[in-house]
PDB file of C-alpha atoms in Angstrom:
ATOM      1  CA  GLU A   1     106.679  86.924 103.670  1.00 85.00           C
ATOM      2  CA  ALA A   2     106.054  89.484 100.180  1.00 84.00           C
ATOM      3  CA  GLN A   3     109.220  90.974  99.255  1.00 93.00           C
ATOM      4  CA  VAL A   4     111.175  91.422  96.696  1.00 96.00           C
ATOM      5  CA  THR A   5     114.439  89.926  96.728  1.00 96.00           C
ATOM      6  CA  GLN A   6     118.090  91.103  94.585  1.00 97.00           C
ATOM      7  CA  ASN A   7     121.013  89.073  94.014  1.00 97.00           C
ATOM      8  CA  PRO A   8     123.992  89.582  94.512  1.00 97.00           C
ATOM      9  CA  ARG A   9     123.932  92.561  98.081  1.00 96.00           C
ATOM     10  CA  TYR A  10     126.869  93.265  96.741  1.00 96.00           C
ATOM     11  CA  LEU A  11     129.724  93.220  93.647  1.00 96.00           C
ATOM     12  CA  ILE A  12     133.276  94.335  92.912  1.00 97.00           C
ATOM     13  CA  THR A  13     134.143  93.400  89.227  1.00 96.00           C
ATOM     14  CA  VAL A  14     135.954  95.100  86.648  1.00 96.00           C
ATOM     15  CA  THR A  15     135.587  97.350  83.400  1.00 97.00           C
ATOM     16  CA  GLY A  16     134.016  95.312  80.526  1.00 96.00           C
ATOM     17  CA  LYS A  17     132.789  92.252  82.466  1.00 96.00           C
ATOM     18  CA  LYS A  18     129.524  91.118  81.850  1.00 97.00           C
ATOM     19  CA  LEU A  19     127.399  90.926  85.012  1.00 97.00           C
ATOM     20  CA  THR A  20     123.573  89.943  85.810  1.00 98.00           C
ATOM     21  CA  VAL A  21     122.008  91.548  88.822  1.00 98.00           C
ATOM     22  CA  THR A  22     118.829  89.075  89.547  1.00 98.00           C
ATOM     23  CA  CYS A  23     115.085  90.679  91.103  1.00 98.00           C
ATOM     24  CA  SER A  24     111.939  87.702  92.441  1.00 98.00           C
ATOM     25  CA  GLN A  25     109.169  89.205  93.665  1.00 97.00           C
ATOM     26  CA  ASN A  26     106.393  86.744  95.215  1.00 96.00           C
ATOM     27  CA  MET A  27     103.106  89.348  95.222  1.00 94.00           C
ATOM     28  CA  ASN A  28     102.391  88.338  91.580  1.00 94.00           C
ATOM     29  CA  HIS A  29     103.594  91.715  90.667  1.00 94.00           C
ATOM     30  CA  GLU A  30     102.205  93.138  86.976  1.00 93.00           C
ATOM     31  CA  TYR A  31     104.607  96.080  87.052  1.00 93.00           C
ATOM     32  CA  MET A  32     108.254  95.808  87.927  1.00 95.00           C
ATOM     33  CA  SER A  33     111.192  98.371  87.558  1.00 95.00           C
ATOM     34  CA  TRP A  34     114.845  99.142  87.808  1.00 97.00           C
ATOM     35  CA  TYR A  35     116.297 102.447  89.942  1.00 96.00           C
ATOM     36  CA  ARG A  36     120.115 103.768  91.054  1.00 97.00           C
ATOM     37  CA  GLN A  37     120.654 105.854  93.655  1.00 95.00           C
ATOM     38  CA  ASP A  38     123.202 108.232  93.585  1.00 94.00           C
ATOM     39  CA  PRO A  39     125.210 110.490  95.382  1.00 90.00           C
ATOM     40  CA  GLY A  40     123.280 114.146  94.887  1.00 88.00           C
ATOM     41  CA  LEU A  41     121.171 112.506  91.797  1.00 91.00           C
ATOM     42  CA  GLY A  42     119.087 110.800  94.148  1.00 89.00           C
ATOM     43  CA  LEU A  43     116.950 107.852  93.213  1.00 93.00           C
ATOM     44  CA  ARG A  44     116.283 107.693  88.227  1.00 94.00           C
ATOM     45  CA  GLN A  45     115.003 104.534  86.551  1.00 93.00           C
ATOM     46  CA  ILE A  46     116.721 102.535  84.765  1.00 96.00           C
ATOM     47  CA  TYR A  47     114.349 100.731  82.665  1.00 96.00           C
ATOM     48  CA  TYR A  48     110.344  99.174  83.966  1.00 94.00           C
ATOM     49  CA  SER A  49     108.249  96.205  82.560  1.00 95.00           C
ATOM     50  CA  MET A  50     104.520  96.565  82.772  1.00 91.00           C
ATOM     51  CA  ASN A  51     104.246  92.803  81.826  1.00 92.00           C
ATOM     52  CA  VAL A  52     105.773  89.364  80.901  1.00 94.00           C
ATOM     53  CA  GLU A  53     107.936  90.150  77.466  1.00 94.00           C
ATOM     54  CA  VAL A  54     107.042  94.355  77.767  1.00 93.00           C
ATOM     55  CA  THR A  55     109.849  95.828  78.773  1.00 95.00           C
ATOM     56  CA  ASP A  56     110.760  99.883  78.496  1.00 94.00           C
ATOM     57  CA  LYS A  57     113.700 102.613  79.040  1.00 94.00           C
ATOM     58  CA  GLY A  58     114.010 104.718  82.128  1.00 92.00           C
ATOM     59  CA  ASP A  59     115.263 107.799  82.737  1.00 91.00           C
ATOM     60  CA  VAL A  60     119.328 106.275  82.379  1.00 96.00           C
ATOM     61  CA  PRO A  61     118.580 102.893  80.301  1.00 97.00           C
ATOM     62  CA  GLU A  62     122.294 103.607  78.759  1.00 97.00           C
ATOM     63  CA  GLY A  63     124.344 100.917  79.324  1.00 97.00           C
ATOM     64  CA  TYR A  64     121.829  98.239  80.454  1.00 98.00           C
ATOM     65  CA  LYS A  65     120.086  95.811  79.834  1.00 98.00           C
ATOM     66  CA  VAL A  66     116.657  93.879  80.776  1.00 97.00           C
ATOM     67  CA  SER A  67     114.190  91.055  80.124  1.00 96.00           C
ATOM     68  CA  ARG A  68     110.827  90.155  81.668  1.00 97.00           C
ATOM     69  CA  LYS A  69     110.350  86.285  81.072  1.00 97.00           C
ATOM     70  CA  GLU A  70     108.474  85.600  83.803  1.00 96.00           C
ATOM     71  CA  LYS A  71     105.689  87.461  85.953  1.00 96.00           C
ATOM     72  CA  ARG A  72     108.193  87.332  89.156  1.00 97.00           C
ATOM     73  CA  ASN A  73     111.603  87.812  87.298  1.00 98.00           C
ATOM     74  CA  PHE A  74     113.192  90.600  86.486  1.00 98.00           C
ATOM     75  CA  PRO A  75     117.310  90.812  86.182  1.00 98.00           C
ATOM     76  CA  LEU A  76     119.478  93.659  85.133  1.00 98.00           C
ATOM     77  CA  ILE A  77     122.424  93.007  82.746  1.00 98.00           C
ATOM     78  CA  LEU A  78     125.600  95.071  82.332  1.00 97.00           C
ATOM     79  CA  GLU A  79     127.192  93.567  79.139  1.00 95.00           C
ATOM     80  CA  SER A  80     129.775  95.869  79.936  1.00 97.00           C
ATOM     81  CA  PRO A  81     129.784  97.351  82.730  1.00 97.00           C
ATOM     82  CA  SER A  82     131.993 100.884  83.257  1.00 97.00           C
ATOM     83  CA  PRO A  83     133.446 102.345  86.604  1.00 97.00           C
ATOM     84  CA  ASN A  84     130.070 105.111  86.404  1.00 96.00           C
ATOM     85  CA  GLN A  85     127.865 102.333  86.569  1.00 98.00           C
ATOM     86  CA  THR A  86     129.013 102.392  90.080  1.00 98.00           C
ATOM     87  CA  SER A  87     125.752 102.481  91.575  1.00 97.00           C
ATOM     88  CA  LEU A  88     123.732 101.293  94.775  1.00 96.00           C
ATOM     89  CA  TYR A  89     120.321  99.790  92.034  1.00 97.00           C
ATOM     90  CA  PHE A  90     117.304  99.129  93.765  1.00 97.00           C
ATOM     91  CA  CYS A  91     114.229  96.822  92.359  1.00 97.00           C
ATOM     92  CA  ALA A  92     110.700  97.965  92.697  1.00 95.00           C
ATOM     93  CA  SER A  93     107.536  95.850  91.951  1.00 94.00           C
ATOM     94  CA  SER A  94     103.745  97.226  92.064  1.00 92.00           C
ATOM     95  CA  ARG A  95     100.569  95.867  91.336  1.00 88.00           C
ATOM     96  CA  GLN A  96      98.881  97.365  88.228  1.00 79.00           C
ATOM     97  CA  GLY A  97      96.095 100.344  88.974  1.00 69.00           C
ATOM     98  CA  ASP A  98      95.316 102.536  90.798  1.00 64.00           C
ATOM     99  CA  TYR A  99      96.592 100.983  94.248  1.00 67.00           C
ATOM    100  CA  ASN A 100     100.029 100.815  93.558  1.00 80.00           C
ATOM    101  CA  GLU A 101     102.221 100.804  96.703  1.00 87.00           C
ATOM    102  CA  GLN A 102     105.570 100.307  95.300  1.00 90.00           C
ATOM    103  CA  PHE A 103     107.949  97.627  96.620  1.00 93.00           C
ATOM    104  CA  PHE A 104     111.420  97.604  96.406  1.00 94.00           C
ATOM    105  CA  GLY A 105     114.399  95.392  97.163  1.00 95.00           C
ATOM    106  CA  PRO A 106     116.643  95.466  99.905  1.00 94.00           C
ATOM    107  CA  GLY A 107     119.095  96.746  97.359  1.00 96.00           C
ATOM    108  CA  THR A 108     122.417  95.742  95.572  1.00 97.00           C
ATOM    109  CA  ARG A 109     125.402  97.867  95.305  1.00 96.00           C
ATOM    110  CA  LEU A 110     127.428  97.389  92.831  1.00 97.00           C
ATOM    111  CA  THR A 111     131.543  99.159  92.508  1.00 97.00           C
ATOM    112  CA  VAL A 112     132.950  98.666  89.049  1.00 97.00           C
ATOM    113  CA  LEU A 113     137.047  99.131  88.882  1.00 96.00           C
TER     114      LEU A 113
ATOM    115  CA  LYS B   1     108.910 116.884  83.298  1.00 87.00           C
ATOM    116  CA  GLN B   2     108.205 116.249  87.083  1.00 90.00           C
ATOM    117  CA  GLU B   3     110.071 117.180  89.458  1.00 93.00           C
ATOM    118  CA  VAL B   4     109.586 116.850  93.763  1.00 96.00           C
ATOM    119  CA  THR B   5     110.987 118.862  96.031  1.00 96.00           C
ATOM    120  CA  GLN B   6     112.140 118.039  99.263  1.00 96.00           C
ATOM    121  CA  ILE B   7     112.632 120.013 102.422  1.00 93.00           C
ATOM    122  CA  PRO B   8     114.506 120.695 104.200  1.00 92.00           C
ATOM    123  CA  ALA B   9     117.378 118.832 102.905  1.00 94.00           C
ATOM    124  CA  ALA B  10     118.561 118.318 106.805  1.00 96.00           C
ATOM    125  CA  LEU B  11     116.478 118.416 109.692  1.00 96.00           C
ATOM    126  CA  SER B  12     117.783 117.875 113.419  1.00 97.00           C
ATOM    127  CA  VAL B  13     115.732 118.001 116.626  1.00 96.00           C
ATOM    128  CA  PRO B  14     115.378 116.665 120.141  1.00 97.00           C
ATOM    129  CA  GLU B  15     113.403 113.149 121.174  1.00 97.00           C
ATOM    130  CA  GLY B  16     110.097 113.822 121.421  1.00 97.00           C
ATOM    131  CA  GLU B  17     109.045 116.623 119.265  1.00 97.00           C
ATOM    132  CA  ASN B  18     106.633 116.292 116.569  1.00 97.00           C
ATOM    133  CA  LEU B  19     107.795 117.358 113.429  1.00 96.00           C
ATOM    134  CA  VAL B  20     106.603 118.242 109.981  1.00 96.00           C
ATOM    135  CA  LEU B  21     108.167 117.272 106.596  1.00 97.00           C
ATOM    136  CA  ASN B  22     107.499 118.827 103.123  1.00 97.00           C
ATOM    137  CA  CYS B  23     107.393 118.191  99.449  1.00 97.00           C
ATOM    138  CA  SER B  24     106.525 119.860  96.904  1.00 97.00           C
ATOM    139  CA  PHE B  25     105.957 118.750  92.939  1.00 96.00           C
ATOM    140  CA  THR B  26     105.390 120.408  89.859  1.00 95.00           C
ATOM    141  CA  ASP B  27     103.002 118.150  87.472  1.00 90.00           C
ATOM    142  CA  SER B  28     100.127 117.810  89.343  1.00 88.00           C
ATOM    143  CA  ALA B  29      98.969 114.353  86.828  1.00 88.00           C
ATOM    144  CA  ILE B  30      99.923 112.066  89.435  1.00 88.00           C
ATOM    145  CA  TYR B  31      98.046 108.639  90.468  1.00 87.00           C
ATOM    146  CA  ASN B  32      99.390 108.650  94.206  1.00 92.00           C
ATOM    147  CA  LEU B  33     102.327 109.895  96.312  1.00 95.00           C
ATOM    148  CA  GLN B  34     104.030 107.359  98.170  1.00 95.00           C
ATOM    149  CA  TRP B  35     106.943 108.570 101.653  1.00 97.00           C
ATOM    150  CA  PHE B  36     109.575 105.967 101.987  1.00 97.00           C
ATOM    151  CA  ARG B  37     112.009 105.727 105.064  1.00 97.00           C
ATOM    152  CA  GLN B  38     115.689 105.111 104.124  1.00 96.00           C
ATOM    153  CA  ASP B  39     118.470 103.357 106.616  1.00 93.00           C
ATOM    154  CA  PRO B  40     122.074 104.195 106.065  1.00 87.00           C
ATOM    155  CA  GLY B  41     123.101 101.807 103.228  1.00 81.00           C
ATOM    156  CA  LYS B  42     119.770 100.046 103.336  1.00 86.00           C
ATOM    157  CA  GLY B  43     116.740  99.497 100.874  1.00 89.00           C
ATOM    158  CA  LEU B  44     113.654 102.019 101.205  1.00 93.00           C
ATOM    159  CA  THR B  45     110.853 101.183 103.588  1.00 93.00           C
ATOM    160  CA  SER B  46     107.031 102.250 102.410  1.00 93.00           C
ATOM    161  CA  LEU B  47     105.420 103.983 104.796  1.00 96.00           C
ATOM    162  CA  LEU B  48     102.624 105.677 103.216  1.00 95.00           C
ATOM    163  CA  LEU B  49     100.715 105.377 100.036  1.00 93.00           C
ATOM    164  CA  ILE B  50      97.895 108.321  99.569  1.00 93.00           C
ATOM    165  CA  GLN B  51      96.110 108.543  96.303  1.00 90.00           C
ATOM    166  CA  SER B  52      95.252 111.175  93.856  1.00 88.00           C
ATOM    167  CA  SER B  53      91.333 110.755  95.426  1.00 89.00           C
ATOM    168  CA  GLN B  54      92.745 110.944  99.104  1.00 91.00           C
ATOM    169  CA  ARG B  55      93.470 114.087 101.482  1.00 93.00           C
ATOM    170  CA  GLU B  56      95.456 112.051 103.691  1.00 94.00           C
ATOM    171  CA  GLN B  57      96.621 108.681 105.333  1.00 94.00           C
ATOM    172  CA  THR B  58      97.195 107.924 108.498  1.00 96.00           C
ATOM    173  CA  SER B  59     100.162 104.983 110.144  1.00 95.00           C
ATOM    174  CA  GLY B  60     101.000 105.276 114.045  1.00 96.00           C
ATOM    175  CA  ARG B  61     102.982 108.022 114.912  1.00 97.00           C
ATOM    176  CA  LEU B  62     102.279 108.946 111.053  1.00 97.00           C
ATOM    177  CA  ASN B  63     100.349 111.586 108.945  1.00 97.00           C
ATOM    178  CA  ALA B  64     100.878 112.305 105.270  1.00 97.00           C
ATOM    179  CA  SER B  65      98.939 114.384 103.285  1.00 96.00           C
ATOM    180  CA  LEU B  66      98.437 115.211  99.912  1.00 96.00           C
ATOM    181  CA  ASP B  67      97.226 118.602  98.955  1.00 95.00           C
ATOM    182  CA  LYS B  68      97.354 117.353  94.428  1.00 92.00           C
ATOM    183  CA  SER B  69      95.593 120.818  93.354  1.00 91.00           C
ATOM    184  CA  SER B  70      98.554 122.748  95.047  1.00 94.00           C
ATOM    185  CA  GLY B  71     101.651 119.687  94.514  1.00 95.00           C
ATOM    186  CA  ARG B  72     102.267 119.417  97.864  1.00 96.00           C
ATOM    187  CA  SER B  73     102.195 116.950 100.349  1.00 97.00           C
ATOM    188  CA  THR B  74     103.067 116.760 104.290  1.00 97.00           C
ATOM    189  CA  LEU B  75     104.821 114.009 106.323  1.00 97.00           C
ATOM    190  CA  TYR B  76     103.473 114.588 110.308  1.00 97.00           C
ATOM    191  CA  ILE B  77     105.826 112.565 112.829  1.00 97.00           C
ATOM    192  CA  ALA B  78     104.413 112.860 116.373  1.00 97.00           C
ATOM    193  CA  ALA B  79     106.697 112.296 119.471  1.00 97.00           C
ATOM    194  CA  SER B  80     109.672 111.626 117.713  1.00 97.00           C
ATOM    195  CA  GLN B  81     112.116 109.189 118.456  1.00 97.00           C
ATOM    196  CA  PRO B  82     115.763 108.034 118.231  1.00 97.00           C
ATOM    197  CA  GLY B  83     114.814 105.009 115.825  1.00 96.00           C
ATOM    198  CA  ASP B  84     112.837 107.502 114.001  1.00 97.00           C
ATOM    199  CA  SER B  85     116.366 108.656 112.592  1.00 97.00           C
ATOM    200  CA  ALA B  86     116.885 107.802 108.970  1.00 97.00           C
ATOM    201  CA  THR B  87     116.300 109.481 104.719  1.00 97.00           C
ATOM    202  CA  TYR B  88     112.292 110.468 104.924  1.00 98.00           C
ATOM    203  CA  LEU B  89     111.876 110.092 100.800  1.00 97.00           C
ATOM    204  CA  CYS B  90     109.345 111.157  98.834  1.00 97.00           C
ATOM    205  CA  ALA B  91     107.871 110.268  95.477  1.00 95.00           C
ATOM    206  CA  VAL B  92     104.991 110.654  93.201  1.00 94.00           C
ATOM    207  CA  ILE B  93     103.708 107.732  90.943  1.00 89.00           C
ATOM    208  CA  GLY B  94     103.151 108.983  87.271  1.00 84.00           C
ATOM    209  CA  GLY B  95     102.425 108.853  83.543  1.00 79.00           C
ATOM    210  CA  SER B  96     101.935 105.926  81.435  1.00 76.00           C
ATOM    211  CA  ASN B  97     104.416 104.486  82.275  1.00 78.00           C
ATOM    212  CA  TYR B  98     103.735 104.034  86.658  1.00 80.00           C
ATOM    213  CA  LYS B  99     107.243 105.923  87.103  1.00 83.00           C
ATOM    214  CA  LEU B 100     108.260 107.032  90.604  1.00 87.00           C
ATOM    215  CA  THR B 101     110.320 110.477  90.714  1.00 92.00           C
ATOM    216  CA  PHE B 102     111.611 110.761  93.863  1.00 94.00           C
ATOM    217  CA  GLY B 103     112.586 114.135  96.064  1.00 95.00           C
ATOM    218  CA  LYS B 104     116.293 113.743  97.405  1.00 95.00           C
ATOM    219  CA  GLY B 105     114.981 113.128 101.091  1.00 95.00           C
ATOM    220  CA  THR B 106     114.952 114.818 104.623  1.00 97.00           C
ATOM    221  CA  LEU B 107     118.283 113.531 106.555  1.00 97.00           C
ATOM    222  CA  LEU B 108     115.872 113.274 110.022  1.00 97.00           C
ATOM    223  CA  THR B 109     118.281 113.242 112.809  1.00 97.00           C
ATOM    224  CA  VAL B 110     115.907 112.525 116.689  1.00 97.00           C
ATOM    225  CA  ASN B 111     118.789 112.925 119.664  1.00 96.00           C
ATOM    226  CA  PRO B 112     118.331 111.738 122.837  1.00 95.00           C
TER     227      PRO B 112
END
């Protein structure tokens, strides 16, 4: 089954404790990205990757890191989480080119105390 | 900067009614437009993708149209059912980074 998976689905942590949210897709997509969803602000892009070893900032990159060492994986790293990073996070992937329908993972609900 | 607006923010209809959700965007230089459905606290399910060269797409009871020059799209839902209750999000794909710019969504409630 074609899908984007994220882990963990739920996470409660404390300020300053480094964490990683994993994202994996099995569709051989070149493009992957991370979004956060907050009430009243909607979905905003954090980082994106056009292909292996090619990453760039989205609209709200502060406090986050990413890496793209393999085509299928695109982890999101919070080196020192803060309460304002409490949010619902989504990973997405798509092909490059004209027909770039984007597929989303199930989401990771993060709470930083 | 691309901005996407969805009207109305919320809509409540009786079961069986046909309805239209509206989406507008400020920059017509888009690749595609995609409609999603989101259930409370859940992920995004892709409903329809309309390429910039297309005028409409249909899937079952759903029909989405795109008027790129005027920066508008509509999602038509025929014969609505309670299971259609969800938030519907419109997003345009554009720019060198293929970024999705989302609207704030329309919360649809279909009453039995």
